[in-house]
CSV table of C-alpha atoms and ligand atoms in Angstrom, one decimal:
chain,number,residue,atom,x,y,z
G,1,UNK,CA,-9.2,-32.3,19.3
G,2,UNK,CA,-9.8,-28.1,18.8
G,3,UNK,CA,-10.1,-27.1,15.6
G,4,UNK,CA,-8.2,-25.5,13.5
G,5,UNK,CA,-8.9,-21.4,12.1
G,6,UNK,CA,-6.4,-20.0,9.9
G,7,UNK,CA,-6.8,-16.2,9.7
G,8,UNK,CA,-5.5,-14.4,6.8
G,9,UNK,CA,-6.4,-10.6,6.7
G,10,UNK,CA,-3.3,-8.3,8.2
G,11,UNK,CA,-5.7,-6.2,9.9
G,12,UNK,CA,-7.7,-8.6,11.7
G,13,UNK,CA,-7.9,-7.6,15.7
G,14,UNK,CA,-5.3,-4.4,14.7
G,15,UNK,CA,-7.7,-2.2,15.9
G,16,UNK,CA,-9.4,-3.7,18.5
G,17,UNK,CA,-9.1,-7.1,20.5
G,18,UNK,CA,-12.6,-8.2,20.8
G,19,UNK,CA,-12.5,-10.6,17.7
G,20,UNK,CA,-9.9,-12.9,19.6
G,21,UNK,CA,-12.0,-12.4,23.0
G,22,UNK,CA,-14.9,-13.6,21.0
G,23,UNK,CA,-12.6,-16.8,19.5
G,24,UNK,CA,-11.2,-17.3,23.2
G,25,UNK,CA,-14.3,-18.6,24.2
G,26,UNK,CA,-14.0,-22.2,21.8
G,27,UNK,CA,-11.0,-22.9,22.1
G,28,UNK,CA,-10.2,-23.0,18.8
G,29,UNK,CA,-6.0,-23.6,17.7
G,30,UNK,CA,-5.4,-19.7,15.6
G,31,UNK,CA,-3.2,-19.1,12.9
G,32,UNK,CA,-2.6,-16.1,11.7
G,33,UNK,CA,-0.9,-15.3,8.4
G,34,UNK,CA,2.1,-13.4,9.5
G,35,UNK,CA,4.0,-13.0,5.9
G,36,UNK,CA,2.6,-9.1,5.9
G,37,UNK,CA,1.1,-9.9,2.7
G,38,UNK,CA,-2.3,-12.2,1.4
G,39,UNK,CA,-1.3,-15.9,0.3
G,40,UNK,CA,-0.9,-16.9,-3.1
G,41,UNK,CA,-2.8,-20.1,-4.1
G,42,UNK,CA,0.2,-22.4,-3.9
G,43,UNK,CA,0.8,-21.4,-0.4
G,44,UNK,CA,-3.0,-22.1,0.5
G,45,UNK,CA,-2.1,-25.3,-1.1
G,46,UNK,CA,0.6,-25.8,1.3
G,47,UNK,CA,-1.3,-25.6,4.2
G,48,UNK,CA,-5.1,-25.8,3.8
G,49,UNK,CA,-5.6,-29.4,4.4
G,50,UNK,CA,-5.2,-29.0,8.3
G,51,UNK,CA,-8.3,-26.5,8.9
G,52,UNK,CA,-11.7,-26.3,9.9
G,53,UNK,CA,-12.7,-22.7,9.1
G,54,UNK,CA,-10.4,-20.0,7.7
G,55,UNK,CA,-11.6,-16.2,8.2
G,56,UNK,CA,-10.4,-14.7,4.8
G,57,UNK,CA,-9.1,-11.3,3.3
G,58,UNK,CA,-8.3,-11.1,-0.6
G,59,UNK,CA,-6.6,-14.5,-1.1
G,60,UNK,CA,-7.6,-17.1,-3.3
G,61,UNK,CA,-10.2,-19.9,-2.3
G,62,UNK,CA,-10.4,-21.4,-5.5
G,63,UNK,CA,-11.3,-25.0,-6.7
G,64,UNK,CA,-8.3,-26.4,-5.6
G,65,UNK,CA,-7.6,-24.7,-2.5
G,66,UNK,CA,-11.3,-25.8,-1.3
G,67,UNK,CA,-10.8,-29.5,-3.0
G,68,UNK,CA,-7.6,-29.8,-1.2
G,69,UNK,CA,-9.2,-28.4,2.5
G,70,UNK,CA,-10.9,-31.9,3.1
G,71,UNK,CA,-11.9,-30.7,6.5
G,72,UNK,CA,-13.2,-27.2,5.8
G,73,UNK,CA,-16.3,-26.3,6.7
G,74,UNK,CA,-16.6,-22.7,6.4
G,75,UNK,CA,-15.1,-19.8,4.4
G,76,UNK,CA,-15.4,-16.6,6.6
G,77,UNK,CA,-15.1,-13.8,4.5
G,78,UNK,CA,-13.8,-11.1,5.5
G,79,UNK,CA,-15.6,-8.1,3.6
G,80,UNK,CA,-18.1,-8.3,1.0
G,81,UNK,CA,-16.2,-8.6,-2.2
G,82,UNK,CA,-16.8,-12.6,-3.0
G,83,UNK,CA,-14.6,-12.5,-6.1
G,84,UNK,CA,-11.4,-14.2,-4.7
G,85,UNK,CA,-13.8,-17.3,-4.0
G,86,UNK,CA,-15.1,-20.3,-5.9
G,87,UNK,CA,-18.5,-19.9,-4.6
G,88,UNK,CA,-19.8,-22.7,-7.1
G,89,UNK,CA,-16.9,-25.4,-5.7
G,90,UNK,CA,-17.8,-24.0,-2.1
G,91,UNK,CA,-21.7,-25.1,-2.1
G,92,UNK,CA,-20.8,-28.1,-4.4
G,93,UNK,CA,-18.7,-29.2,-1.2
G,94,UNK,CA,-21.0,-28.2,1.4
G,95,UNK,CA,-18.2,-25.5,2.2
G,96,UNK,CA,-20.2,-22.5,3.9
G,97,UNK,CA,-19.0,-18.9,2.5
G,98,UNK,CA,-20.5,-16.2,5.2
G,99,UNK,CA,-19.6,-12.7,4.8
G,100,UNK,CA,-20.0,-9.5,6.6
G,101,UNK,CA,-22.2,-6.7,5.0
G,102,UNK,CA,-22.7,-3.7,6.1
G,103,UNK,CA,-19.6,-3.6,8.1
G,104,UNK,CA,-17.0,-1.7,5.6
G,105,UNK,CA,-19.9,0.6,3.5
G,106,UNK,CA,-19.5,3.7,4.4
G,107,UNK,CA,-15.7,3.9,5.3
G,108,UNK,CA,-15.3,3.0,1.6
G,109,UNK,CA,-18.4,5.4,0.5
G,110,UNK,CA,-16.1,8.2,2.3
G,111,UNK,CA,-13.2,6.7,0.8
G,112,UNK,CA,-14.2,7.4,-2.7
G,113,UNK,CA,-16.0,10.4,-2.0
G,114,UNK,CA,-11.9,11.6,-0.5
G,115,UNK,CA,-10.5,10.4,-3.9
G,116,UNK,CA,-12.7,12.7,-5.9
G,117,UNK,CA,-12.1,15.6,-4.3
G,118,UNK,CA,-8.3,14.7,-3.3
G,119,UNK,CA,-7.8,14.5,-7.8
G,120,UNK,CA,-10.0,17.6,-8.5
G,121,UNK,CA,-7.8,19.8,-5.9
G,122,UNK,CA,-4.6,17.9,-6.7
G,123,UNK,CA,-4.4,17.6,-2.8
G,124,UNK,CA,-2.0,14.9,-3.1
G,125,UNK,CA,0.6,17.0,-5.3
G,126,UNK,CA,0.0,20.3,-3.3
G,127,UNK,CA,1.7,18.3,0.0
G,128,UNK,CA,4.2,17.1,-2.2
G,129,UNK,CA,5.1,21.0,-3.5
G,130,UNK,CA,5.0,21.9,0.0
G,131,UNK,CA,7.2,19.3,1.8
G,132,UNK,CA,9.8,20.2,-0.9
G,133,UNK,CA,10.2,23.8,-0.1
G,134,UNK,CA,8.4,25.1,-2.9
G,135,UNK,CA,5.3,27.0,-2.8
G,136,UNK,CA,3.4,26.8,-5.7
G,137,UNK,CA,-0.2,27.0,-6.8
G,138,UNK,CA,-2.3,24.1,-8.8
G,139,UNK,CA,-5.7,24.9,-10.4
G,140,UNK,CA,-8.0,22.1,-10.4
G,141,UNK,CA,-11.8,22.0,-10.7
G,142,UNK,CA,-14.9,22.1,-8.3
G,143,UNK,CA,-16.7,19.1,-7.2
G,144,UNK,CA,-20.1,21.2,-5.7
G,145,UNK,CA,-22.8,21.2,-8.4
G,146,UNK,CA,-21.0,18.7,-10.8
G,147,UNK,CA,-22.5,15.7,-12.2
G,148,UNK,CA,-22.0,12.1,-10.5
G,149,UNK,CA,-22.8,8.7,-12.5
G,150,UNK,CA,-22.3,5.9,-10.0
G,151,UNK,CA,-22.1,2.6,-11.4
G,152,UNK,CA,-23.5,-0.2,-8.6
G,153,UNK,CA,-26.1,1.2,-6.0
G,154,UNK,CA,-25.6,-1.2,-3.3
G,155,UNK,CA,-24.7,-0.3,0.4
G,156,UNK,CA,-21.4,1.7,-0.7
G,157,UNK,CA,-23.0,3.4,-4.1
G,158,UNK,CA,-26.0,4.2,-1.9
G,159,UNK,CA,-23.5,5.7,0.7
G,160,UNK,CA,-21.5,7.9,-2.0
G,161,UNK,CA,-25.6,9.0,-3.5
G,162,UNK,CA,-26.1,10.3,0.2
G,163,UNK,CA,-22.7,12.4,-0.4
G,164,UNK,CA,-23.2,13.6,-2.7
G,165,UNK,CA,-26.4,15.4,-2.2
G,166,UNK,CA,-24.5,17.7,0.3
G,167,UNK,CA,-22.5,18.5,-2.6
G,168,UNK,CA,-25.5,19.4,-4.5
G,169,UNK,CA,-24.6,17.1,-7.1
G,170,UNK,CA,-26.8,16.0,-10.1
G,171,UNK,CA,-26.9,11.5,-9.2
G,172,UNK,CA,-27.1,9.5,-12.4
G,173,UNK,CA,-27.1,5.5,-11.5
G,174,UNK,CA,-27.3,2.9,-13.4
G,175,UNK,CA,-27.5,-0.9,-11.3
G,176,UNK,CA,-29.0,-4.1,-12.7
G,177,UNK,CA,-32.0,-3.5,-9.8
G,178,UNK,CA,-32.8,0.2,-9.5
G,179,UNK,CA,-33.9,0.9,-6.1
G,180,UNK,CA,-36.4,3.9,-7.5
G,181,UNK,CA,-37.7,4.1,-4.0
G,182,UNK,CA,-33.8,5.6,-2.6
G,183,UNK,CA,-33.5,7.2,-6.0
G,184,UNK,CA,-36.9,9.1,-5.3
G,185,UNK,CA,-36.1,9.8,-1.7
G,186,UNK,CA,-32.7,11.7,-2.3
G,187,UNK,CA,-33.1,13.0,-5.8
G,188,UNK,CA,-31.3,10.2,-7.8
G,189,UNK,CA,-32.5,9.4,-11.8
G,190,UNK,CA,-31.5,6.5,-12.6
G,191,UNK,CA,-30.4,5.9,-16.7
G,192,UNK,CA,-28.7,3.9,-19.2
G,193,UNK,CA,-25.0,2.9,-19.3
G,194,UNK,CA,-24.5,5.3,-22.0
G,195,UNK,CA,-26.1,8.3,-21.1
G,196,UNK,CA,-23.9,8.1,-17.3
G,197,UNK,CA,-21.1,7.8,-19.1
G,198,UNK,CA,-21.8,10.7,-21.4
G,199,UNK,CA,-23.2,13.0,-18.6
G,200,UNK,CA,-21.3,12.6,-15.7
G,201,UNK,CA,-18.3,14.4,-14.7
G,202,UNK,CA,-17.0,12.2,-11.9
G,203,UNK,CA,-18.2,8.3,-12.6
G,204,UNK,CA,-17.7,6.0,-9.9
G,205,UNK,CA,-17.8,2.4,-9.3
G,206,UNK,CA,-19.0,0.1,-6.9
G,207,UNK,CA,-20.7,-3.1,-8.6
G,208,UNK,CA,-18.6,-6.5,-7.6
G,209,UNK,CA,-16.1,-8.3,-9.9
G,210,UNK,CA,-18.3,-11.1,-11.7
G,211,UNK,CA,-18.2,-12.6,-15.1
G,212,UNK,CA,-20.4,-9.5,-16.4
G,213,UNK,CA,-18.8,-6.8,-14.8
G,214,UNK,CA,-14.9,-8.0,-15.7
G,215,UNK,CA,-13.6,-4.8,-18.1
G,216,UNK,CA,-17.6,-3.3,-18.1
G,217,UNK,CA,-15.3,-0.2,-18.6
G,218,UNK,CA,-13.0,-0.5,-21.6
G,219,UNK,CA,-11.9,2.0,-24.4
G,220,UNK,CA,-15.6,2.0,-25.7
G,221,UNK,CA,-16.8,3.3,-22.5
G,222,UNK,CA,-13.7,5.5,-21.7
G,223,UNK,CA,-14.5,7.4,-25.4
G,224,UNK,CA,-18.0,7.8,-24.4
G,225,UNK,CA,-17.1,10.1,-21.2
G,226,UNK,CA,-16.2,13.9,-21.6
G,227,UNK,CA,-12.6,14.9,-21.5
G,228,UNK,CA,-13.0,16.6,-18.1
G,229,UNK,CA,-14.6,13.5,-17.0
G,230,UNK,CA,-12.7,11.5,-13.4
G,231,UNK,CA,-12.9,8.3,-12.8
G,232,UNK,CA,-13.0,6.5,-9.5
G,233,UNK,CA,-12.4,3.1,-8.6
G,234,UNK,CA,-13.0,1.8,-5.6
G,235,UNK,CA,-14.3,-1.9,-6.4
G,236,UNK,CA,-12.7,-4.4,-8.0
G,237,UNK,CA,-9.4,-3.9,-10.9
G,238,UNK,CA,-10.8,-6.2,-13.3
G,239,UNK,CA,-13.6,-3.6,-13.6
G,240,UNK,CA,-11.9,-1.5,-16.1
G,241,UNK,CA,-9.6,-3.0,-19.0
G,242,UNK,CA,-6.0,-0.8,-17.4
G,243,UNK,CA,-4.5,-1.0,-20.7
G,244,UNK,CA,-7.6,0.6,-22.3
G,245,UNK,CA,-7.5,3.6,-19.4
G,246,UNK,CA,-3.7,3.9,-19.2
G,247,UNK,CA,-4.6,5.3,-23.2
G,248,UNK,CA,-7.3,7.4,-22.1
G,249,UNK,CA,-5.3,9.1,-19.8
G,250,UNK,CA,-2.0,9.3,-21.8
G,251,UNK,CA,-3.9,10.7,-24.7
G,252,UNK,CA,-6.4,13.3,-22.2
G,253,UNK,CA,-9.3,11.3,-23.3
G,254,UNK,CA,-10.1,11.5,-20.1
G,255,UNK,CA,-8.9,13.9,-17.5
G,256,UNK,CA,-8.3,12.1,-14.6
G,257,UNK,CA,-8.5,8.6,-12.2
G,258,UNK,CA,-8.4,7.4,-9.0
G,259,UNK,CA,-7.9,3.7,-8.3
G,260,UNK,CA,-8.0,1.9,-4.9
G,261,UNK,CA,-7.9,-1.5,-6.7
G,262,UNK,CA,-5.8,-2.9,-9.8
G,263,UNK,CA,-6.2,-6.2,-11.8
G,264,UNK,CA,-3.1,-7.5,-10.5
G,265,UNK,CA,-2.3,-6.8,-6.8
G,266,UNK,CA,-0.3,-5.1,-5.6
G,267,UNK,CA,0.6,-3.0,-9.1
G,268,UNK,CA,3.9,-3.7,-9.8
G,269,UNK,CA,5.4,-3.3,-13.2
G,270,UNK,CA,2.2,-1.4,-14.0
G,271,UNK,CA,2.4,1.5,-16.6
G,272,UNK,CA,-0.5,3.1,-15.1
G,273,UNK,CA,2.0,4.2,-12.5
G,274,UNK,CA,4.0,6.2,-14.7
G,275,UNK,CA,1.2,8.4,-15.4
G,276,UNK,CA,0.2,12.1,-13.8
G,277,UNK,CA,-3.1,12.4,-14.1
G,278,UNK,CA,-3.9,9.2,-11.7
G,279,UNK,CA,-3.9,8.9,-8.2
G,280,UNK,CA,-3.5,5.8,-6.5
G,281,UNK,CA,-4.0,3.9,-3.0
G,282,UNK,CA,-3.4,0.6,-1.6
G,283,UNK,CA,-6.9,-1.3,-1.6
G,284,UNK,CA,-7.5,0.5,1.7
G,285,UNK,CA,-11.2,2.0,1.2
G,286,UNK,CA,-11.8,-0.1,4.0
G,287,UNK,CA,-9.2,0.8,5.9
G,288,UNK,CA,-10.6,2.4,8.8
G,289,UNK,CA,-10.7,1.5,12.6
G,290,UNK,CA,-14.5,1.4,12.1
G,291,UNK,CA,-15.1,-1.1,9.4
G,292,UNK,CA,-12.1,-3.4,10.9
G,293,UNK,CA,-14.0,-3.6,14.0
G,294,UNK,CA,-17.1,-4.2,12.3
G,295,UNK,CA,-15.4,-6.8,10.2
G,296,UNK,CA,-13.4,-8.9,13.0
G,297,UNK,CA,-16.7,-9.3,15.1
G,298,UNK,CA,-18.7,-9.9,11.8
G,299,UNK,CA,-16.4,-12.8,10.4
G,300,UNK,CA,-15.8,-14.5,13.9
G,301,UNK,CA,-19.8,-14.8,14.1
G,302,UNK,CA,-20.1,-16.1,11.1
G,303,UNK,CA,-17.0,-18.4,11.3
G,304,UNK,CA,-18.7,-19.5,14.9
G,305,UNK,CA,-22.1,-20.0,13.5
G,306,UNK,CA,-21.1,-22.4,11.0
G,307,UNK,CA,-18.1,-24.5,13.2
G,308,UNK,CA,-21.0,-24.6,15.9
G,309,UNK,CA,-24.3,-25.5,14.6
G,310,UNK,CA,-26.0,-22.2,14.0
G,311,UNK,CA,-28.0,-20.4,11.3
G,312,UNK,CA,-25.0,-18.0,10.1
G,313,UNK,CA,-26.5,-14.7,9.5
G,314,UNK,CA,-25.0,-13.4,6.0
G,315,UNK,CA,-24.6,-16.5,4.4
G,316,UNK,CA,-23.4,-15.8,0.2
G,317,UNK,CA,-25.5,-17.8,-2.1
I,1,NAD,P1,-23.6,-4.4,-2.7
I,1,NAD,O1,-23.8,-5.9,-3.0
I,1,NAD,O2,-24.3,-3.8,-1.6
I,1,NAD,O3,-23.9,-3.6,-4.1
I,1,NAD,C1,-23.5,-4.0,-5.3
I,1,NAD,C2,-24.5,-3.4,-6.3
I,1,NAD,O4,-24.1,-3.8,-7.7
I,1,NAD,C3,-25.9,-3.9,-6.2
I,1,NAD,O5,-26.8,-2.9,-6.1
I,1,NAD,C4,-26.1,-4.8,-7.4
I,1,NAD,O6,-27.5,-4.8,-7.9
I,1,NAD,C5,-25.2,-4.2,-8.4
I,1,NAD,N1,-24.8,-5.1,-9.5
I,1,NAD,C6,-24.4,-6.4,-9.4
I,1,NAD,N2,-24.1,-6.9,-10.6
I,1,NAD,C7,-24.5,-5.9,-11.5
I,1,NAD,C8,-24.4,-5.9,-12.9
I,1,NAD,N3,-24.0,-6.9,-13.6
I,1,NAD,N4,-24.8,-4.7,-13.5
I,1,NAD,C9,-25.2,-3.7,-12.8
I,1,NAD,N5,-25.3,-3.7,-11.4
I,1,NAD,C10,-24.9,-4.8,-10.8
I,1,NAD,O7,-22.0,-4.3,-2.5
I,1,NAD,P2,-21.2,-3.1,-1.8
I,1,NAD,O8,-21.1,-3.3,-0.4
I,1,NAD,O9,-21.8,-1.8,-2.3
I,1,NAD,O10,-19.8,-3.3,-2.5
I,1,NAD,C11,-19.5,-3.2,-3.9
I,1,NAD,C12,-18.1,-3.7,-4.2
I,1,NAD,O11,-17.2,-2.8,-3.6
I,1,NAD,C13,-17.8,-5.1,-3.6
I,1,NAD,O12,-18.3,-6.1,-4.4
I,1,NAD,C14,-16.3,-5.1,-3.6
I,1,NAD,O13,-15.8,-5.6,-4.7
I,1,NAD,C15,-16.0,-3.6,-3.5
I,1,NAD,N6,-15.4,-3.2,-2.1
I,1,NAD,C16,-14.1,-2.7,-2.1
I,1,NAD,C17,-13.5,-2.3,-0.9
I,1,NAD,C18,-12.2,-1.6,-0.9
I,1,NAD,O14,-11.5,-1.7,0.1
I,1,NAD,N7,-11.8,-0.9,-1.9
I,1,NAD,C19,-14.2,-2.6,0.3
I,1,NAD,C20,-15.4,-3.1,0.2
I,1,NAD,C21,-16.0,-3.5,-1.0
């Protein structure tokens, strides 16, 4: 009997068709999640018990949903944010979790680098002044020479550091394992939590959701950064406490944000939304044809590796 894949990111082999060439080869029975949006866990629930391997976007692979997958034997992620799975009840029951870094970096290094500029030149509400027949002017601020405090110097903080440095930038970091070596090379000082806060004009995030890093930005950091200070977004909602910046940014405590990512997705009944001084996008700092290419071939090699005996590359511990 084939196995069985269920394959739940919308933009899997959207942008190119190799990822299925590559699954054509094994025979494997497909199904794609066609709902046009992720699973909740009680539809997982519904259906997990029949598959082998699932190649995964944001939905939830919790305890139950693995528990309940008797035959699984591999979690493909697609991406490199883990949070959405129970990595501890995934080794406890010899599930495999593979993952795909280094596929989706830079597309979401430019992403957030877009999102700092697109707020400081209030791009987004000059095309709206325009496409309404106005013609208007809107003062924002410069992003050449200011100072940038990124939060997480992995492969996409490393990616926004390199950025920046055309931008002339000062780089304050702060990450659990400085990498002084990079820092060195391009003119990065790392620092303390407190002083990138307090210094940096444009902060920006890319550290994953875990049990440390859920609201590791709440009012006590938000009072800590100037007033002109902009805050970016592009990792994981539960990163910053949204009731604790929807006051910041009601009150000018801070002047501005940009968020790719909210604690509850997608943000409805949110009051952040009611706000000016924010600008917001879908969880699409991956979105590129780049990155989904990267991604489909990654996640089907690691989905392969596992369902056929081999050493999967990027396997998450
Ligand atoms: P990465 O693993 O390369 O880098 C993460 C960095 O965070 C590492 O340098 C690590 O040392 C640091 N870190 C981890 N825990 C920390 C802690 N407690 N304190 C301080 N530093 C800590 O990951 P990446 O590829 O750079 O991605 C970062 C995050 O971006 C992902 O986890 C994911 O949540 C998010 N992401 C979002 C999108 C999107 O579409 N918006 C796409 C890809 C990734």
């Amino acid at each position: 009997m084939s196995k069985k894949i269920l394959i739940t990111p919308r933009s899997f082999g959207k942008t190119s068709n190799v990822p299925f060439e590559m699954l054509d080869k094994y025979n494997y029975e497909l199904i794609k999640n066609d709902t046009g949006k992720k699973y909740n866990e009680d539809e997982l629930l519904e259906i997990i018990e029949d598959f082998d391997g699932i190649i995964v976007g944001l939905d939830p692979i919790t305890e139950r949903v693995l528990e309940k997958g008797k035959k699984l034997r591999v979690v493909s992620k697609y991406g490199v944010g883990l949070d959405n799975i129970d990595l501890e009840t995934a080794k406890k029951l010899g599930v495999k979790v593979t993952y795909t870094p280094g596929a989706n970096n830079e597309s979401v290094a430019d992403f957030a680098f877009a999102l700092m500029l697109t707020l400081s030149r209030k791009i987004s509400k000059l095309d709206e002044i325009v496409r309404n027949n106005r013609w208007e002017k809107k003062i924002g601020t410069e992003v050449y020479g200011k100072t940038i405090g990124i939060i997480g110097t992995g492969a996409i903080g490393k990616g926004v550091a390199g950025r920046a440095t055309g931008f002339n930038m000062e780089i304050l970091a702060y990450d659990l394992y400085p990498n002084e070596a990079f820092a060195n090379r391009i003119g990065m000082k790392y620092v303390d939590k407190k002083t990138l806060l307090e210094k940096s004009d444009f902060i920006t995030l890319h550290v994953p959701l875990t049990d440390e890093m859920y609201h590791f930005i709440d009012s006590e950091e938000l009072n800590m950064m100037k007033d002109s200070a902009i805050l970016i977004n592009t990792s994981r909602g539960g990163i910053v406490n949204e009731d604790a910046l929807y006051n910041a940014l009601k009150y000018n405590k801070i002047a501005g944000a940009a968020l790719d990512v909210y604690e509850t997705e997608p943000p409805t009944n949110n009051r952040l939304l009611e706000l000016d001084n924010i600008l917001l996008s879908s969880h699409c700092g991956a979105s590129t044809v780049d990155a989904t290419n990267r991604m489909g071939v990654m996640a089907v090699e690691g989905l392969v590796s596992v369902l056929e005996g081999m050493e999967p590359k990027y396997l998450a511990k």
